[in-house]
mmCIF file of C-alpha atoms and ligand atoms in Angstrom:
data_model
loop_
_atom_site.group_PDB
_atom_site.id
_atom_site.type_symbol
_atom_site.label_atom_id
_atom_site.label_comp_id
_atom_site.label_asym_id
_atom_site.label_seq_id
_atom_site.Cartn_x
_atom_site.Cartn_y
_atom_site.Cartn_z
ATOM 1 C CA MET A 1 74.702 133.724 88.010
ATOM 2 C CA ARG A 2 74.852 131.820 84.648
ATOM 3 C CA GLU A 3 75.248 128.157 84.876
ATOM 4 C CA ASN A 4 78.271 126.645 83.280
ATOM 5 C CA GLY A 5 76.689 124.120 80.865
ATOM 6 C CA LEU A 6 78.367 121.998 78.376
ATOM 7 C CA VAL A 7 80.711 123.492 75.481
ATOM 8 C CA VAL A 8 80.319 121.381 72.397
ATOM 9 C CA ILE A 9 83.029 121.735 69.755
ATOM 10 C CA SER A 10 83.372 119.920 66.630
ATOM 11 C CA GLY A 11 87.004 119.007 65.569
ATOM 12 C CA ALA A 12 88.817 120.140 68.731
ATOM 13 C CA THR A 13 91.939 118.062 68.962
ATOM 14 C CA LYS A 14 94.008 120.628 66.971
ATOM 15 C CA GLY A 15 94.135 124.247 65.995
ATOM 16 C CA ILE A 16 91.403 126.848 66.529
ATOM 17 C CA GLY A 17 88.968 124.137 68.056
ATOM 18 C CA ARG A 18 91.440 122.988 70.472
ATOM 19 C CA ALA A 19 92.285 126.531 71.537
ATOM 20 C CA ILE A 20 88.580 127.173 72.261
ATOM 21 C CA ALA A 21 88.137 124.082 74.240
ATOM 22 C CA GLU A 22 91.142 125.014 76.437
ATOM 23 C CA LYS A 23 89.783 128.524 76.759
ATOM 24 C CA PHE A 24 86.312 127.435 78.108
ATOM 25 C CA ALA A 25 87.918 124.565 80.185
ATOM 26 C CA SER A 26 90.154 127.089 81.908
ATOM 27 C CA GLN A 27 87.069 129.048 82.876
ATOM 28 C CA ASN A 28 85.452 125.958 84.475
ATOM 29 C CA TYR A 29 83.080 124.805 81.619
ATOM 30 C CA PRO A 30 82.667 121.092 81.003
ATOM 31 C CA ILE A 31 83.585 120.302 77.337
ATOM 32 C CA ALA A 32 82.426 117.880 74.582
ATOM 33 C CA VAL A 33 84.610 117.458 71.579
ATOM 34 C CA CYS A 34 84.895 115.085 68.561
ATOM 35 C CA ALA A 35 87.551 114.341 65.890
ATOM 36 C CA ARG A 36 88.422 111.320 63.766
ATOM 37 C CA ASN A 37 91.810 110.453 65.393
ATOM 38 C CA GLU A 38 91.241 108.447 68.663
ATOM 39 C CA ASN A 39 94.781 108.961 70.174
ATOM 40 C CA ASP A 40 94.437 112.738 69.631
ATOM 41 C CA LEU A 41 91.026 112.687 71.471
ATOM 42 C CA GLU A 42 92.555 110.765 74.398
ATOM 43 C CA GLU A 43 95.325 113.237 74.615
ATOM 44 C CA VAL A 44 92.948 116.247 74.683
ATOM 45 C CA LYS A 45 90.778 114.564 77.317
ATOM 46 C CA SER A 46 93.718 113.849 79.538
ATOM 47 C CA LEU A 47 95.065 117.395 79.205
ATOM 48 C CA ILE A 48 91.580 119.023 79.934
ATOM 49 C CA VAL A 49 90.777 116.802 82.832
ATOM 50 C CA ASN A 50 94.234 116.951 84.488
ATOM 51 C CA LYS A 51 95.035 120.634 83.797
ATOM 52 C CA TYR A 52 91.721 122.287 84.075
ATOM 53 C CA LYS A 53 89.884 119.867 86.389
ATOM 54 C CA VAL A 54 86.669 119.884 84.323
ATOM 55 C CA LYS A 55 84.828 117.082 82.738
ATOM 56 C CA CYS A 56 85.618 116.229 79.058
ATOM 57 C CA PHE A 57 83.483 113.953 76.922
ATOM 58 C CA THR A 58 85.145 112.930 73.564
ATOM 59 C CA LYS A 59 83.723 110.908 70.759
ATOM 60 C CA LYS A 60 85.485 109.671 67.504
ATOM 61 C CA ILE A 61 83.298 111.017 64.846
ATOM 62 C CA ASP A 62 83.833 111.849 61.186
ATOM 63 C CA MET A 63 81.838 115.098 60.876
ATOM 64 C CA SER A 64 81.590 114.563 56.977
ATOM 65 C CA VAL A 65 79.346 111.564 57.457
ATOM 66 C CA LYS A 66 75.712 112.585 58.437
ATOM 67 C CA SER A 67 74.939 109.467 60.367
ATOM 68 C CA GLU A 68 78.042 109.984 62.535
ATOM 69 C CA VAL A 69 77.077 113.666 63.046
ATOM 70 C CA LEU A 70 73.693 112.656 64.338
ATOM 71 C CA GLU A 71 75.326 109.913 66.473
ATOM 72 C CA PHE A 72 77.458 112.724 68.108
ATOM 73 C CA GLY A 73 74.372 114.806 68.727
ATOM 74 C CA LYS A 74 72.664 111.813 70.335
ATOM 75 C CA ALA A 75 75.624 111.071 72.532
ATOM 76 C CA ILE A 76 75.617 114.659 73.735
ATOM 77 C CA GLU A 77 71.828 114.421 74.505
ATOM 78 C CA GLU A 78 72.398 111.248 76.474
ATOM 79 C CA LEU A 79 74.838 113.179 78.774
ATOM 80 C CA ASN A 80 71.804 114.854 80.147
ATOM 81 C CA MET A 81 73.607 118.212 80.722
ATOM 82 C CA PRO A 82 72.519 121.769 79.576
ATOM 83 C CA VAL A 83 74.344 122.987 76.576
ATOM 84 C CA SER A 84 75.756 126.506 76.919
ATOM 85 C CA VAL A 85 77.745 126.792 73.759
ATOM 86 C CA LEU A 86 77.972 124.965 70.456
ATOM 87 C CA VAL A 87 81.064 125.749 68.243
ATOM 88 C CA ASN A 88 80.652 124.471 64.639
ATOM 89 C CA ASN A 89 84.423 124.270 63.937
ATOM 90 C CA ALA A 90 85.328 121.075 62.018
ATOM 91 C CA GLY A 91 86.451 122.034 58.617
ATOM 92 C CA VAL A 92 88.935 120.957 55.981
ATOM 93 C CA PHE A 93 90.898 123.127 53.367
ATOM 94 C CA MET A 94 91.665 121.488 50.060
ATOM 95 C CA PRO A 95 93.426 123.908 47.757
ATOM 96 C CA GLY A 96 92.205 123.710 44.031
ATOM 97 C CA LYS A 97 90.774 125.199 41.125
ATOM 98 C CA ILE A 98 87.333 124.274 39.610
ATOM 99 C CA ILE A 99 88.960 123.337 36.378
ATOM 100 C CA ASP A 100 91.297 120.720 37.592
ATOM 101 C CA GLU A 101 90.747 119.853 41.280
ATOM 102 C CA PRO A 102 90.139 116.157 42.017
ATOM 103 C CA GLU A 103 86.672 114.805 41.511
ATOM 104 C CA GLY A 104 84.708 114.929 44.824
ATOM 105 C CA ALA A 105 86.759 117.967 46.344
ATOM 106 C CA LEU A 106 83.521 120.093 46.432
ATOM 107 C CA GLU A 107 81.438 117.261 48.041
ATOM 108 C CA THR A 108 84.084 116.553 50.783
ATOM 109 C CA GLN A 109 84.404 120.277 51.643
ATOM 110 C CA ILE A 110 80.590 120.782 51.690
ATOM 111 C CA ASP A 111 80.033 117.675 53.752
ATOM 112 C CA THR A 112 82.779 118.470 56.274
ATOM 113 C CA ASN A 113 82.494 122.352 56.384
ATOM 114 C CA LEU A 114 78.608 122.859 55.989
ATOM 115 C CA TYR A 115 76.398 119.938 56.392
ATOM 116 C CA SER A 116 78.248 118.910 59.498
ATOM 117 C CA ALA A 117 77.308 122.200 61.068
ATOM 118 C CA TYR A 118 73.703 122.120 59.782
ATOM 119 C CA TYR A 119 73.071 118.550 61.050
ATOM 120 C CA LEU A 120 74.878 118.918 64.445
ATOM 121 C CA THR A 121 72.919 122.196 65.083
ATOM 122 C CA ARG A 122 69.601 120.675 64.076
ATOM 123 C CA SER A 123 70.242 117.637 66.458
ATOM 124 C CA LEU A 124 71.226 119.854 69.354
ATOM 125 C CA LEU A 125 68.718 122.697 68.981
ATOM 126 C CA PRO A 126 66.082 121.070 71.273
ATOM 127 C CA LEU A 127 68.686 120.879 74.110
ATOM 128 C CA ILE A 128 70.012 124.405 73.186
ATOM 129 C CA LEU A 129 66.526 125.908 73.419
ATOM 130 C CA LYS A 130 66.193 124.650 76.983
ATOM 131 C CA SER A 131 69.357 126.432 78.076
ATOM 132 C CA ASP A 132 69.580 129.935 79.331
ATOM 133 C CA ASN A 133 71.784 132.275 77.407
ATOM 134 C CA ALA A 134 72.983 129.531 74.854
ATOM 135 C CA HIS A 135 75.309 130.602 72.226
ATOM 136 C CA ILE A 136 76.275 129.128 68.824
ATOM 137 C CA PHE A 137 79.459 130.102 67.142
ATOM 138 C CA ASN A 138 79.945 129.114 63.522
ATOM 139 C CA VAL A 139 83.555 129.092 62.230
ATOM 140 C CA CYS A 140 83.337 130.379 58.798
ATOM 141 C CA SER A 141 86.296 132.222 57.192
ATOM 142 C CA ILE A 142 87.536 135.212 55.380
ATOM 143 C CA ALA A 143 86.923 132.909 52.385
ATOM 144 C CA SER A 144 83.284 133.362 53.290
ATOM 145 C CA LEU A 145 83.566 136.905 52.266
ATOM 146 C CA MET A 146 85.838 136.924 49.314
ATOM 147 C CA ALA A 147 86.912 134.332 46.791
ATOM 148 C CA TYR A 148 90.499 133.150 46.405
ATOM 149 C CA PRO A 149 91.848 131.748 42.993
ATOM 150 C CA ASN A 150 93.117 128.408 44.304
ATOM 151 C CA SER A 151 90.302 127.801 47.056
ATOM 152 C CA SER A 152 87.349 127.558 44.945
ATOM 153 C CA SER A 153 85.474 124.767 46.538
ATOM 154 C CA TYR A 154 86.597 125.745 50.064
ATOM 155 C CA SER A 155 85.178 129.307 49.402
ATOM 156 C CA ILE A 156 81.922 127.765 48.070
ATOM 157 C CA SER A 157 81.516 125.803 51.382
ATOM 158 C CA LYS A 158 82.357 128.770 53.511
ATOM 159 C CA PHE A 159 80.232 131.258 51.686
ATOM 160 C CA ALA A 160 77.350 128.754 52.315
ATOM 161 C CA MET A 161 78.345 128.268 55.963
ATOM 162 C CA LEU A 162 77.972 132.116 56.420
ATOM 163 C CA GLY A 163 74.497 131.927 54.838
ATOM 164 C CA PHE A 164 73.615 129.171 57.101
ATOM 165 C CA SER A 165 74.866 131.185 60.105
ATOM 166 C CA LYS A 166 73.023 134.151 59.170
ATOM 167 C CA SER A 167 69.726 132.232 58.785
ATOM 168 C CA LEU A 168 70.194 130.620 62.199
ATOM 169 C CA ARG A 169 70.746 134.169 63.622
ATOM 170 C CA GLU A 170 67.408 135.200 62.193
ATOM 171 C CA GLU A 171 65.648 132.092 63.323
ATOM 172 C CA LEU A 172 66.891 131.942 66.854
ATOM 173 C CA LYS A 173 66.638 135.608 67.883
ATOM 174 C CA GLN A 174 63.126 135.169 69.223
ATOM 175 C CA PHE A 175 64.396 132.546 71.516
ATOM 176 C CA LYS A 176 67.293 134.587 72.787
ATOM 177 C CA VAL A 177 69.872 132.043 71.525
ATOM 178 C CA LYS A 178 72.964 133.968 70.255
ATOM 179 C CA VAL A 179 74.521 133.213 67.029
ATOM 180 C CA THR A 180 77.935 134.495 66.033
ATOM 181 C CA SER A 181 79.602 134.054 62.624
ATOM 182 C CA LEU A 182 83.318 134.032 62.857
ATOM 183 C CA MET A 183 85.554 134.886 59.931
ATOM 184 C CA PRO A 184 89.096 134.363 60.807
ATOM 185 C CA GLY A 185 91.979 134.956 58.319
ATOM 186 C CA ALA A 186 95.090 132.992 58.257
ATOM 187 C CA THR A 187 95.721 131.283 61.725
ATOM 188 C CA TYR A 188 98.716 129.154 62.391
ATOM 189 C CA THR A 189 97.394 125.602 62.622
ATOM 190 C CA SER A 190 98.031 122.253 61.075
ATOM 191 C CA SER A 191 96.027 123.280 58.112
ATOM 192 C CA TRP A 192 99.008 125.449 57.022
ATOM 193 C CA ALA A 193 101.577 122.748 57.567
ATOM 194 C CA GLY A 194 104.558 122.939 55.171
ATOM 195 C CA VAL A 195 103.843 126.359 54.165
ATOM 196 C CA ASP A 196 107.045 128.261 53.734
ATOM 197 C CA LEU A 197 106.061 131.571 55.749
ATOM 198 C CA PRO A 198 107.139 132.858 59.206
ATOM 199 C CA GLU A 199 104.886 131.927 61.970
ATOM 200 C CA ASP A 200 104.425 135.459 63.001
ATOM 201 C CA ARG A 201 102.771 136.364 59.714
ATOM 202 C CA PHE A 202 99.693 134.403 61.032
ATOM 203 C CA MET A 203 97.284 134.877 63.848
ATOM 204 C CA LYS A 204 97.516 132.459 66.791
ATOM 205 C CA ALA A 205 94.688 130.068 67.296
ATOM 206 C CA ASP A 206 94.531 131.577 70.875
ATOM 207 C CA ASP A 207 93.545 134.932 69.373
ATOM 208 C CA VAL A 208 90.470 133.294 67.855
ATOM 209 C CA ALA A 209 89.662 131.524 71.249
ATOM 210 C CA ASP A 210 90.044 134.918 73.060
ATOM 211 C CA ILE A 211 87.710 136.712 70.718
ATOM 212 C CA ILE A 212 85.050 134.084 71.037
ATOM 213 C CA TRP A 213 85.443 134.084 74.935
ATOM 214 C CA ALA A 214 84.994 137.807 74.858
ATOM 215 C CA SER A 215 81.919 137.546 72.620
ATOM 216 C CA TYR A 216 80.354 135.035 74.995
ATOM 217 C CA ASN A 217 80.781 137.364 77.946
ATOM 218 C CA LEU A 218 78.566 140.177 76.865
ATOM 219 C CA SER A 219 75.320 140.943 78.777
ATOM 220 C CA PRO A 220 72.314 138.724 77.815
ATOM 221 C CA GLN A 221 70.931 141.609 75.885
ATOM 222 C CA ALA A 222 73.916 141.796 73.203
ATOM 223 C CA VAL A 223 75.043 139.502 70.558
ATOM 224 C CA VAL A 224 78.095 139.938 68.268
ATOM 225 C CA GLU A 225 76.702 138.840 64.939
ATOM 226 C CA GLU A 226 79.926 138.777 62.950
ATOM 227 C CA ILE A 227 83.549 138.810 63.840
ATOM 228 C CA VAL A 228 86.135 139.496 61.060
ATOM 229 C CA LEU A 229 89.672 138.690 62.462
ATOM 230 C CA ARG A 230 92.753 139.213 60.251
ATOM 231 C CA PRO A 231 96.552 138.952 60.512
ATOM 232 C CA ILE A 232 97.961 142.491 61.257
ATOM 233 C CA GLU A 233 99.674 142.461 57.845
ATOM 234 C CA GLY A 234 96.481 141.266 56.093
ATOM 235 C CA ASP A 235 95.587 138.180 54.127
ATOM 236 C CA LEU A 236 97.943 135.634 52.700
HETATM 237 N N1 LIG B 1 93.665 128.032 60.034
HETATM 238 C C1 LIG B 1 93.147 128.901 59.366
HETATM 239 O O1 LIG B 1 93.922 129.778 58.855
HETATM 240 C C2 LIG B 1 91.682 129.088 59.204
HETATM 241 C C3 LIG B 1 91.185 130.400 58.704
HETATM 242 C C4 LIG B 1 89.811 130.508 58.548
HETATM 243 C C5 LIG B 1 88.881 129.523 58.886
HETATM 244 N N2 LIG B 1 89.482 128.286 59.352
HETATM 245 C C6 LIG B 1 88.508 127.418 59.792
HETATM 246 O O2 LIG B 1 88.667 127.052 61.179
HETATM 247 C C7 LIG B 1 88.286 125.629 61.427
HETATM 248 C C8 LIG B 1 89.427 124.841 62.092
HETATM 249 O O3 LIG B 1 90.569 125.025 61.369
HETATM 250 P P1 LIG B 1 92.009 124.712 61.947
HETATM 251 O O4 LIG B 1 92.954 125.331 60.989
HETATM 252 O O5 LIG B 1 92.036 124.881 63.322
HETATM 253 O O6 LIG B 1 92.144 123.126 61.420
HETATM 254 P P2 LIG B 1 93.170 121.903 62.040
HETATM 255 O O7 LIG B 1 94.317 122.540 62.642
HETATM 256 O O8 LIG B 1 93.484 121.119 60.909
HETATM 257 O O9 LIG B 1 92.268 121.230 63.008
HETATM 258 C C9 LIG B 1 91.024 120.565 62.574
HETATM 259 C C10 LIG B 1 90.342 119.944 63.614
HETATM 260 O O10 LIG B 1 89.189 119.344 63.181
HETATM 261 C C11 LIG B 1 89.266 117.936 63.153
HETATM 262 N N3 LIG B 1 88.583 117.453 61.921
HETATM 263 C C12 LIG B 1 88.954 117.712 60.678
HETATM 264 N N4 LIG B 1 88.073 117.102 59.778
HETATM 265 C C13 LIG B 1 87.195 116.417 60.604
HETATM 266 C C14 LIG B 1 86.085 115.513 60.312
HETATM 267 N N5 LIG B 1 85.737 115.233 59.020
HETATM 268 N N6 LIG B 1 85.372 115.078 61.332
HETATM 269 C C15 LIG B 1 85.695 115.382 62.627
HETATM 270 N N7 LIG B 1 86.690 116.190 62.970
HETATM 271 C C16 LIG B 1 87.334 116.698 61.973
HETATM 272 C C17 LIG B 1 90.632 117.546 63.188
HETATM 273 O O11 LIG B 1 90.865 116.237 63.870
HETATM 274 P P3 LIG B 1 91.029 114.888 62.948
HETATM 275 O O12 LIG B 1 91.928 115.140 61.851
HETATM 276 O O13 LIG B 1 91.442 113.891 63.934
HETATM 277 O O14 LIG B 1 89.567 114.533 62.663
HETATM 278 C C18 LIG B 1 91.306 118.719 64.271
HETATM 279 O O15 LIG B 1 90.902 118.395 65.454
HETATM 280 C C19 LIG B 1 87.877 125.002 60.020
HETATM 281 O O16 LIG B 1 86.455 125.087 59.770
HETATM 282 C C20 LIG B 1 88.710 126.052 59.061
HETATM 283 O O17 LIG B 1 87.996 125.991 57.880
HETATM 284 C C21 LIG B 1 90.778 128.091 59.638
#
């Protein structure tokens, strides 16, 4: 029987991260999440503990700041629990073109979408390597595979995230740690707030959580290396 170790998810008070947290909590896994808004963290913790009756560790962390990412890793280590799953999910989408986007847009998205995952993974790897059947999911994007005209810096960060994820897969296969790169298309979350499109044109965050859960449940001999998930009517 596989032990239900900790499921660590960055940026899990809303959207895709939250759906993944609820999915694993509903299957009796203890959860550790971070985000920047403390009230949202308290709300998620209360929901997970009361509805799913599992432990939920929360920490206010800005994943775009390296020292805070390392602080999150240290706090997880101090919980003294095996880690079954790491989901590098925290990310920000700032539309813009190279020619005229605000100064710093590239740095913010690289810090939040890429370095966050690199440093959290690095800090948790010693723990992950001690776990049986550990699995790392890296939330990339369709924008890791193709560029969009008004999403240049986002796409740069997400192409790099896929490169990171592929490298990690190569590096960790000898240790039998699974690594999955997830490339979702448009998913209805607060990232799309204010967009004038019908909700049913998007995937649901629960669709993403369901495919992660399914991938996690393969036999120890198999890994899903890449998942490309799109709205039924295609990209937006
Ligand atoms: N939605 C889509 O269509 C879509 C498609 C492809 C890929 N993705 C990727 O999926 C991931 C999740 O996106 P989403 O749409 O679910 O986003 P979302 O609904 O905006 O939720 C983002 C979550 O991450 C947290 N977060 C954001 N910046 C953070 C930071 N600097 N430090 C710590 N936590 C942070 C947010 O909480 P706080 O604001 O309180 O920090 C929130 O809990 C991202 O990596 C995104 O690029 C999304």
